[in-house]
PDB file of C-alpha atoms in Angstrom:
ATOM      1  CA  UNK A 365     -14.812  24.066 -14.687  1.00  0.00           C
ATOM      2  CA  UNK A 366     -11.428  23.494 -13.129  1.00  0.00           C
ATOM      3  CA  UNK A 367      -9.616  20.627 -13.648  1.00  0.00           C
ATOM      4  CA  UNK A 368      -8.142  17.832 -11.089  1.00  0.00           C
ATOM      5  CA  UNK A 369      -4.928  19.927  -9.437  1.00  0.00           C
ATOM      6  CA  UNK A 370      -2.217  17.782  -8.007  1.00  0.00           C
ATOM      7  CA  UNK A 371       0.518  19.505  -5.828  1.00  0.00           C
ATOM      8  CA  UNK A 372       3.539  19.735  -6.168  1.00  0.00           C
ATOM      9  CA  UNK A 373       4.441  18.927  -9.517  1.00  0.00           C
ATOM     10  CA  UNK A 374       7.807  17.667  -8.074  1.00  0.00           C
ATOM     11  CA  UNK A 375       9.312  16.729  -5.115  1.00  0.00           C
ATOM     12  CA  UNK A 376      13.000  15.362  -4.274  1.00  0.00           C
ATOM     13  CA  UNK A 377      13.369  13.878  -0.852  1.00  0.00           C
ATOM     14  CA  UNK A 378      15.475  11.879   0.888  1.00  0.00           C
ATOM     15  CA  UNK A 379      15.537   8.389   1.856  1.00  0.00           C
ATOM     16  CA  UNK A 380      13.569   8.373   4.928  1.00  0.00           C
ATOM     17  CA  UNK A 381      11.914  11.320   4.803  1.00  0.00           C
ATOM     18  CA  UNK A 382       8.191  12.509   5.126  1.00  0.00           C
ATOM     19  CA  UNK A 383       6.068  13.293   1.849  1.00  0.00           C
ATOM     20  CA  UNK A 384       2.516  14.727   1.701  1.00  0.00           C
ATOM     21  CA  UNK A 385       1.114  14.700  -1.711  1.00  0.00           C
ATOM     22  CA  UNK A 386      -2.042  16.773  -2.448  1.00  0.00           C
ATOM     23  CA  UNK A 387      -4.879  16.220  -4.687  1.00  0.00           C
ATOM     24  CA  UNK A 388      -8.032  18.462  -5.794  1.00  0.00           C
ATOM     25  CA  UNK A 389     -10.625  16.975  -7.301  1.00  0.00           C
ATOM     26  CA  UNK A 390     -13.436  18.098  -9.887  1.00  0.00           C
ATOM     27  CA  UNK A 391     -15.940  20.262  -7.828  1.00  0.00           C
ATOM     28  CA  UNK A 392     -18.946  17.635  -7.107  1.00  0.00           C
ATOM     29  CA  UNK A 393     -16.962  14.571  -7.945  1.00  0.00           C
ATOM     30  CA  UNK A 394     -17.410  11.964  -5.321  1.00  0.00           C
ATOM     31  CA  UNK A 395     -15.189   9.532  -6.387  1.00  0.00           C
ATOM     32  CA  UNK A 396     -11.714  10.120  -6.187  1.00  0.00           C
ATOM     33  CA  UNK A 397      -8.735   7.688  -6.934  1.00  0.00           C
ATOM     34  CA  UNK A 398      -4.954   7.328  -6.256  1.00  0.00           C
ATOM     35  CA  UNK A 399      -2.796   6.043  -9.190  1.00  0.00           C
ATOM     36  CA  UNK A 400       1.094   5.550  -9.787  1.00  0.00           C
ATOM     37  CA  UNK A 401       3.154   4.715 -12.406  1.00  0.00           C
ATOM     38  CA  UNK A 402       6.956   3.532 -11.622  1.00  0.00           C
ATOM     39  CA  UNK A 403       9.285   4.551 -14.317  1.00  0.00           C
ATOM     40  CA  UNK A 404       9.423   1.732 -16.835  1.00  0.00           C
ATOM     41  CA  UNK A 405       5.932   0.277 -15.363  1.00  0.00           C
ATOM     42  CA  UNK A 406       2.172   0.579 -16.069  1.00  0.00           C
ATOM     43  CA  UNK A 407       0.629   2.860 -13.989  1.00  0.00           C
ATOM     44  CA  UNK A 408      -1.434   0.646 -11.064  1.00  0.00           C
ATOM     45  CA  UNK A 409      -4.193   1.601  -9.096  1.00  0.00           C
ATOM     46  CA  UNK A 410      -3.741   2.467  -5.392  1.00  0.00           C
ATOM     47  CA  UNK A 411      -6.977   3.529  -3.426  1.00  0.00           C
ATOM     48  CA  UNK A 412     -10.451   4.630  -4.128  1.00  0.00           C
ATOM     49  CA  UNK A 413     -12.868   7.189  -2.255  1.00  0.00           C
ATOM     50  CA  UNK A 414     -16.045   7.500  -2.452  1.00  0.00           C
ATOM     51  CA  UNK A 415     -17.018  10.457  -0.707  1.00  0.00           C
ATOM     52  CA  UNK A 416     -14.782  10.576   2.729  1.00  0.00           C
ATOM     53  CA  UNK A 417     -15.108   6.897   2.598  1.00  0.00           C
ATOM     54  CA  UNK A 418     -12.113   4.303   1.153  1.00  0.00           C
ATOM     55  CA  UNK A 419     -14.020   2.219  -1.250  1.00  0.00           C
ATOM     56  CA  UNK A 420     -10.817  -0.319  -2.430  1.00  0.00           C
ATOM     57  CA  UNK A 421      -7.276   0.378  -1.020  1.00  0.00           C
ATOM     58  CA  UNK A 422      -5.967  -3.221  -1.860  1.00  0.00           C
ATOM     59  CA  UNK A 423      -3.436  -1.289  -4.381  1.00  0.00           C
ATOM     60  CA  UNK A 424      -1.795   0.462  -1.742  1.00  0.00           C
ATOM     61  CA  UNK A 425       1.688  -0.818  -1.565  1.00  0.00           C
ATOM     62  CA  UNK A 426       2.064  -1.215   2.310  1.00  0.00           C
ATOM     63  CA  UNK A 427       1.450   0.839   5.395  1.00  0.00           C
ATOM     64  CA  UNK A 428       3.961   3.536   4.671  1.00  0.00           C
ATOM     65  CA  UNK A 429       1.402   4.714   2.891  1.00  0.00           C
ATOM     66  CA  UNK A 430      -1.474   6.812   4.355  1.00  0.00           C
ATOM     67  CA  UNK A 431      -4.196   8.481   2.524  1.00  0.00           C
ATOM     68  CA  UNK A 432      -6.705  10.782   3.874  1.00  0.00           C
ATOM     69  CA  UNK A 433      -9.948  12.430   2.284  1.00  0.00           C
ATOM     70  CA  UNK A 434     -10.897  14.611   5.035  1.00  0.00           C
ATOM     71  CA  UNK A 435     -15.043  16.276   4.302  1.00  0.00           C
ATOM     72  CA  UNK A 436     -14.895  14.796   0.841  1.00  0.00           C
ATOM     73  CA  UNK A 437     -13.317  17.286  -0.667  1.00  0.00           C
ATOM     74  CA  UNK A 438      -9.506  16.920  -1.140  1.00  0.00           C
ATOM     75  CA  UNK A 439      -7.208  14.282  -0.548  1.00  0.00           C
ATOM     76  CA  UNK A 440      -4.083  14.033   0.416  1.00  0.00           C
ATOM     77  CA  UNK A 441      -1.358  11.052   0.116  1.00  0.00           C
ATOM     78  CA  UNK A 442       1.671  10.492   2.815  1.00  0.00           C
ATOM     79  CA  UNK A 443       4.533   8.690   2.335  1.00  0.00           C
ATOM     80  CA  UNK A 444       6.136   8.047   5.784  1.00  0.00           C
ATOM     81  CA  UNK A 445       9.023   6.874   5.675  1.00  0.00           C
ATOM     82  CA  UNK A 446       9.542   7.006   2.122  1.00  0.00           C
ATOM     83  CA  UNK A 447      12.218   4.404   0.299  1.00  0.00           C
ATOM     84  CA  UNK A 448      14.167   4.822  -2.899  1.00  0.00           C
ATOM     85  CA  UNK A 449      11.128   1.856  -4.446  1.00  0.00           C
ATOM     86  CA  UNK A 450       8.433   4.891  -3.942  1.00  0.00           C
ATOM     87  CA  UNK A 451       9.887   7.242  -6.520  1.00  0.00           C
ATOM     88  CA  UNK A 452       7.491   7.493  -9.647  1.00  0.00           C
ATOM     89  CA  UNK A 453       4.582   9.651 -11.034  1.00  0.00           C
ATOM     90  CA  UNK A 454       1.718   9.641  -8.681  1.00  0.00           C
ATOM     91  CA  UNK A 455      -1.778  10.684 -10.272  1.00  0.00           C
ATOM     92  CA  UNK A 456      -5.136  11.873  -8.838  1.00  0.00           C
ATOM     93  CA  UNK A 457      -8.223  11.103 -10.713  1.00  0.00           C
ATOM     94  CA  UNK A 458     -11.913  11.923 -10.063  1.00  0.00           C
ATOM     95  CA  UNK A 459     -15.014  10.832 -11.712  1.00  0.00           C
ATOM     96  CA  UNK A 460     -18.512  12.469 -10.785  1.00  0.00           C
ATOM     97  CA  UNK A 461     -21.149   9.618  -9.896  1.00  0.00           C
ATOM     98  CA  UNK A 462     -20.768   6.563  -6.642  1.00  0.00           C
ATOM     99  CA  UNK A 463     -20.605   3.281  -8.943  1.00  0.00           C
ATOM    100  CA  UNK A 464     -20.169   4.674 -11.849  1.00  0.00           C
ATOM    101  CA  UNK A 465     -17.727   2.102 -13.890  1.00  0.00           C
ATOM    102  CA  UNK A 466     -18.466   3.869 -17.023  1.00  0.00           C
ATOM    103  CA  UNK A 467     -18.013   7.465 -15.938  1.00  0.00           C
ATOM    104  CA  UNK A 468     -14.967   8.853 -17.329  1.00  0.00           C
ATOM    105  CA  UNK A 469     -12.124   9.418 -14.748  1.00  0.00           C
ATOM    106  CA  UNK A 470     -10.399  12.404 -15.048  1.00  0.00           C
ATOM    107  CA  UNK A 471      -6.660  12.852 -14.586  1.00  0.00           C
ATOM    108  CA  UNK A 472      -4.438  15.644 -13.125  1.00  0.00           C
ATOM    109  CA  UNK A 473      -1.007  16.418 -14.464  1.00  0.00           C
ATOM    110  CA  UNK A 474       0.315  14.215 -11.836  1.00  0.00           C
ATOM    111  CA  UNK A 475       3.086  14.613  -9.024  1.00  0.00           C
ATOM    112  CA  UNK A 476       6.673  12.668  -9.920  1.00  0.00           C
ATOM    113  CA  UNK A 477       8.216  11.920  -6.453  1.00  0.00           C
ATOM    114  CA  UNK A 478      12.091  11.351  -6.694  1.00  0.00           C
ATOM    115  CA  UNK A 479      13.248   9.723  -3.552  1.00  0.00           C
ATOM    116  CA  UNK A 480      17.370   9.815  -3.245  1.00  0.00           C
TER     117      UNK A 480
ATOM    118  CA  UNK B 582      -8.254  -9.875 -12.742  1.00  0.00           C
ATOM    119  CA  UNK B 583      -8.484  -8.075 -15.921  1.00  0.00           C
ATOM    120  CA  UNK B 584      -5.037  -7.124 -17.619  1.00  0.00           C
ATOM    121  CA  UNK B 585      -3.559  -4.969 -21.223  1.00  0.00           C
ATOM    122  CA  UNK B 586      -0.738  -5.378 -23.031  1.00  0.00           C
ATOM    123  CA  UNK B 587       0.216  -2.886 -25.331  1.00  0.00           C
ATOM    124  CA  UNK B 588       3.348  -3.760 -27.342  1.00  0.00           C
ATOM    125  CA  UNK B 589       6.175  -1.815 -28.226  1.00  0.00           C
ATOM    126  CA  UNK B 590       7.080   1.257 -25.888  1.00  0.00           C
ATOM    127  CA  UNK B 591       8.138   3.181 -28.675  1.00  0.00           C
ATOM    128  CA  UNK B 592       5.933   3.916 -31.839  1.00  0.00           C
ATOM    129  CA  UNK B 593       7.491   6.461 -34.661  1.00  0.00           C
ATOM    130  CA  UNK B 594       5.331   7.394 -37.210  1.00  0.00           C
ATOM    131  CA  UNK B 595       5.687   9.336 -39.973  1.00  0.00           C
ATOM    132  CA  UNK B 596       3.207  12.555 -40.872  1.00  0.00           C
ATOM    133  CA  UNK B 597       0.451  11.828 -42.897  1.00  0.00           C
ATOM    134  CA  UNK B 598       1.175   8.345 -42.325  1.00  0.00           C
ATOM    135  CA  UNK B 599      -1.893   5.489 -40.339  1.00  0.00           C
ATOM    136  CA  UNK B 600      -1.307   5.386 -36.623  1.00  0.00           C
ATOM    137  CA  UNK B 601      -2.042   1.931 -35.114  1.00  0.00           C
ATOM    138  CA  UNK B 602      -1.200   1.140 -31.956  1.00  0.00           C
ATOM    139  CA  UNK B 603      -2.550  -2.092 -30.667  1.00  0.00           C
ATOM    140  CA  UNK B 604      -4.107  -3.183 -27.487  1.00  0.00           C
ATOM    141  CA  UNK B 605      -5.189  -6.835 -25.998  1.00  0.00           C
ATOM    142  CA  UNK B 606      -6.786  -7.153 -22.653  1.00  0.00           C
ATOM    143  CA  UNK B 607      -7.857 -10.028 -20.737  1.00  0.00           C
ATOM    144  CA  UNK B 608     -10.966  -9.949 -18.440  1.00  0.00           C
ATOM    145  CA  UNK B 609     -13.221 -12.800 -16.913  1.00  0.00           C
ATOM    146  CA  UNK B 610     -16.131 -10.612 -17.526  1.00  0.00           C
ATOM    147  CA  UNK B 611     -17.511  -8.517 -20.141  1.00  0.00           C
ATOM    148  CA  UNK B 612     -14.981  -5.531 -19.829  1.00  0.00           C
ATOM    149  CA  UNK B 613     -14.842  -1.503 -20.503  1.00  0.00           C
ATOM    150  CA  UNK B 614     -12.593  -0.323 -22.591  1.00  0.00           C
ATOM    151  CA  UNK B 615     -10.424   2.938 -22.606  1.00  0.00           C
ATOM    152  CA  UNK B 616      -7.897   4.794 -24.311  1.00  0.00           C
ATOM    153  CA  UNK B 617      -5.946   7.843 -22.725  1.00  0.00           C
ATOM    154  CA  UNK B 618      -3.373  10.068 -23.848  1.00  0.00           C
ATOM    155  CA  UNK B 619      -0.841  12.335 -22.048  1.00  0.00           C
ATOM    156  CA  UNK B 620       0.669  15.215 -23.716  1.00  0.00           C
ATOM    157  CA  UNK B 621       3.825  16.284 -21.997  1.00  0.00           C
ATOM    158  CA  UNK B 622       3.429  18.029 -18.822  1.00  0.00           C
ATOM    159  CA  UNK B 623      -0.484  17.608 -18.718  1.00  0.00           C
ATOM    160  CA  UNK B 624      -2.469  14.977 -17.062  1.00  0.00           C
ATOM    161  CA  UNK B 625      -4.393  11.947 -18.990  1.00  0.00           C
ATOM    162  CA  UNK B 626      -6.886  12.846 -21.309  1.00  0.00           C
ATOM    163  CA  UNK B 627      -9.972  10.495 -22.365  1.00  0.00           C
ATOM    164  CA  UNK B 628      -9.785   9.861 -26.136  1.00  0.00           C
ATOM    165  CA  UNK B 629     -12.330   7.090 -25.941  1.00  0.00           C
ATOM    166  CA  UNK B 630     -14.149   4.533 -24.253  1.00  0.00           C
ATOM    167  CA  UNK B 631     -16.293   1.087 -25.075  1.00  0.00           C
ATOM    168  CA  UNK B 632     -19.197   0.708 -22.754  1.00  0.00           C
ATOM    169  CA  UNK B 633     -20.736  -1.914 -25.163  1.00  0.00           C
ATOM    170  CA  UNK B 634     -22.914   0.076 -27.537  1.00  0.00           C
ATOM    171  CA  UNK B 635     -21.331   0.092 -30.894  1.00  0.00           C
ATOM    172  CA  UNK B 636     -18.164  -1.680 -31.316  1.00  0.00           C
ATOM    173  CA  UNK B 637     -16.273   1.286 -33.751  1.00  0.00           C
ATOM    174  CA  UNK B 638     -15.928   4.065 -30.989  1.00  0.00           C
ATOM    175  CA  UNK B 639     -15.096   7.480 -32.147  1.00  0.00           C
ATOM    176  CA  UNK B 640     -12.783   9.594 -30.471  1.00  0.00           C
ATOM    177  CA  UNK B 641     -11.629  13.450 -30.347  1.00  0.00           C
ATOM    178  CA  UNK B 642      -8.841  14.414 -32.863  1.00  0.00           C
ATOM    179  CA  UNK B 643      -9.554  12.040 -35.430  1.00  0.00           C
ATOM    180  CA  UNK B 644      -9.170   8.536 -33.571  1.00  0.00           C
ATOM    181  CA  UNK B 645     -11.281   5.590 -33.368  1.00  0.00           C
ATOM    182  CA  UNK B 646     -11.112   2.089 -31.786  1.00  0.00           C
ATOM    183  CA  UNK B 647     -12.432  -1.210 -32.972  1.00  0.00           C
ATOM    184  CA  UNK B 648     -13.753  -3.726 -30.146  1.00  0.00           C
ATOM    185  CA  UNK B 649     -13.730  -7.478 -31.279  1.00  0.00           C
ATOM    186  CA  UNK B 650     -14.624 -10.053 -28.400  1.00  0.00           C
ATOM    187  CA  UNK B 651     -12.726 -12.572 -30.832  1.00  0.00           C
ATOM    188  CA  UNK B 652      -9.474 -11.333 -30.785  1.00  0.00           C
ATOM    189  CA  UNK B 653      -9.627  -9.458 -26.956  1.00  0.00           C
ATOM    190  CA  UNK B 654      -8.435  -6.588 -28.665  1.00  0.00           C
ATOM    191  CA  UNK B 655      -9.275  -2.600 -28.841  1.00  0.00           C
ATOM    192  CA  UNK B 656      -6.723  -0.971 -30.994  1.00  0.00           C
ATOM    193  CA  UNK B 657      -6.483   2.717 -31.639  1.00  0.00           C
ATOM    194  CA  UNK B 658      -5.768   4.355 -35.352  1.00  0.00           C
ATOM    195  CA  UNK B 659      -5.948   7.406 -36.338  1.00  0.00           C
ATOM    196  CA  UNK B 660      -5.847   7.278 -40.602  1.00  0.00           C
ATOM    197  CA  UNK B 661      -3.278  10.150 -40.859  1.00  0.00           C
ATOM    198  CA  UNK B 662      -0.813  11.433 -38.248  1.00  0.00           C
ATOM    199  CA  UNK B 663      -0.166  15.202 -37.490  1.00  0.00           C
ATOM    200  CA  UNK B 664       2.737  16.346 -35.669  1.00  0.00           C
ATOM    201  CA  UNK B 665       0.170  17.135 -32.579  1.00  0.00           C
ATOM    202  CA  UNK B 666      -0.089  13.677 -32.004  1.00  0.00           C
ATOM    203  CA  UNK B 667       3.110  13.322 -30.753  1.00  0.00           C
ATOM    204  CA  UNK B 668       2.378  11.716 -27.080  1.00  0.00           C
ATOM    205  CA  UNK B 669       2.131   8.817 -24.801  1.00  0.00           C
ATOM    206  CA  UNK B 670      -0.734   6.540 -25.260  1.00  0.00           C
ATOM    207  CA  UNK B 671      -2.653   4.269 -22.672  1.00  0.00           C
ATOM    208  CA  UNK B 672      -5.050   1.598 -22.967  1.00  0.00           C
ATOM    209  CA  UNK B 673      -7.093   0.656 -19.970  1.00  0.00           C
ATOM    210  CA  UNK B 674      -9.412  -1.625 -18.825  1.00  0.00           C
ATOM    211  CA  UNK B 675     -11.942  -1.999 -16.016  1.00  0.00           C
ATOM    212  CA  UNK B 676     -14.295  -4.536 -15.539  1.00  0.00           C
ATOM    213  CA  UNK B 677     -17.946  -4.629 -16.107  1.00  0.00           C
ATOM    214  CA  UNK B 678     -19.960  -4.833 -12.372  1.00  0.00           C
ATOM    215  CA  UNK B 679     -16.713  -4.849 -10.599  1.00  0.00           C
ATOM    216  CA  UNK B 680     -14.699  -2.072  -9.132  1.00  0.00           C
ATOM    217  CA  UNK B 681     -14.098   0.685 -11.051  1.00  0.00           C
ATOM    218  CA  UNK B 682     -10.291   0.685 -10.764  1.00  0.00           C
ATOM    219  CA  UNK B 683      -8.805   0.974 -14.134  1.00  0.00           C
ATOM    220  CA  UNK B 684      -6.106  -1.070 -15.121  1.00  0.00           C
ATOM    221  CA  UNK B 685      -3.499   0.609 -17.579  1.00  0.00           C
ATOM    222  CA  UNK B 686      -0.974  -0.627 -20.636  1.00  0.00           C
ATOM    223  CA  UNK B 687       2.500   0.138 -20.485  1.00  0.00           C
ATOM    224  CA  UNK B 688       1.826   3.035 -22.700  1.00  0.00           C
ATOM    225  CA  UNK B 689       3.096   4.031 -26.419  1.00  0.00           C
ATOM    226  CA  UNK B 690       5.457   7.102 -26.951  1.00  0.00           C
ATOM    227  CA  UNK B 691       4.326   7.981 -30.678  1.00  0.00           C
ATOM    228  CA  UNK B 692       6.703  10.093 -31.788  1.00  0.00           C
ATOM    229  CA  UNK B 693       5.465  12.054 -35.166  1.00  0.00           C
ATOM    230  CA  UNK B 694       8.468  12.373 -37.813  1.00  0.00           C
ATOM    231  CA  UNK B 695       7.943  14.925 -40.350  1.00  0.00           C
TER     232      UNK B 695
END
């Protein structure tokens, strides 16, 4: 089975600027999460779906931030306007069952956002 | 809130050699446990997880992980390092009936010296 696919694997922008960042979950996983990790930093939670639905979003930074999960399927994560702070790796994760704290979470390669 | 510390950003290692890298967390309630690794240009990968069955937890390519309630720790060995190794480390934590946002380490870079 495919993997979680995050695109793109990079993207340089500018100072306020517009970013969409993709992710592509496991087929059938319902929960899907948004992580980042600032360079030097832990990586910290952002959001959680379940489904179409956000389950926790109290990680997201502040409302520059949008993220979408259209159907359930994919989800995507916009940066709008984007500041020099957002730069980092952002990661997509997906784990299969709602309320599942012990299913395993599964990572994609992750997107590193440069912002000059 | 439940926290990790993992100490020491950089880890070298020589081949053939124990691999310990050490993990504390801090949790209000009875916690899960996980370690992931990230090989360059890949995404996470599970290498194990306590869900409070057995404390020794085996992992894939050779490593385990020791839970002890006493000393809120879970570190990760591996008795003899291979050059594959070479790769950053995290140790996470989520919390047992609460959310199931993870909360990460700041990560080891093992590097693997011949």
């Amino acid at each position: 089975e495919a993997g979680v696919t995050q695109f793109p694997s990079h993207s340089v922008i500018e100072k306020g600027q517009t970013v969409t960042l993709r992710c592509d979950p496991i087929s059938g996983h319902d929960n899907l999460y948004w992580y980042r990790r600032v360079m030097g930093k832990e990586i910290k939670f952002l959001l959680h779906f379940v489904k179409e639905s956000k389950q926790d979003e109290s990680g997201m930074p502040n409302n520059r931030f949008l993220a979408e999960r259209t159907g359930g399927t994919y989800s995507t994560l916009k940066v709008q306007p984007a500041e020099l702070e957002d730069s980092g790796v952002y990661f997509c994760a997906s784990s299969r069952a709602a309320g599942g704290y012990t299913d395993t979470q599964y990572f994609g390669p992750g997107t590193r956002l440069t912002v000059l | 809130a439940q926290s990790v510390t993992q100490l020491g950003s950089h880890v070298s290692v020589s081949e053939g050699a124990l691999v310990l890298l050490r993990c504390n967390y801090s949790s209000s309630v009875p916690p899960y446990l996980f370690w992931y690794v990230q090989y360059p240009n890949q995404g996470l990968q599970l290498l194990l997880k306590y869900t409070s069955a057995a404390t020794l937890v085996k992992g894939i390519n050779g490593f385990e992980a020791e839970f002890k309630k006493s000393e809120t720790s879970f570190h990760l060995t591996k008795p003899s390092a291979h050059m594959s190794d070479a790769a950053e480390y995290f140790c996470a934590v989520t919390e047992r009936g609460g959310n199931n946002r993870l909360a990460f380490g700041k990560g080891n870079q093992v590097v693997v010296i011949p």
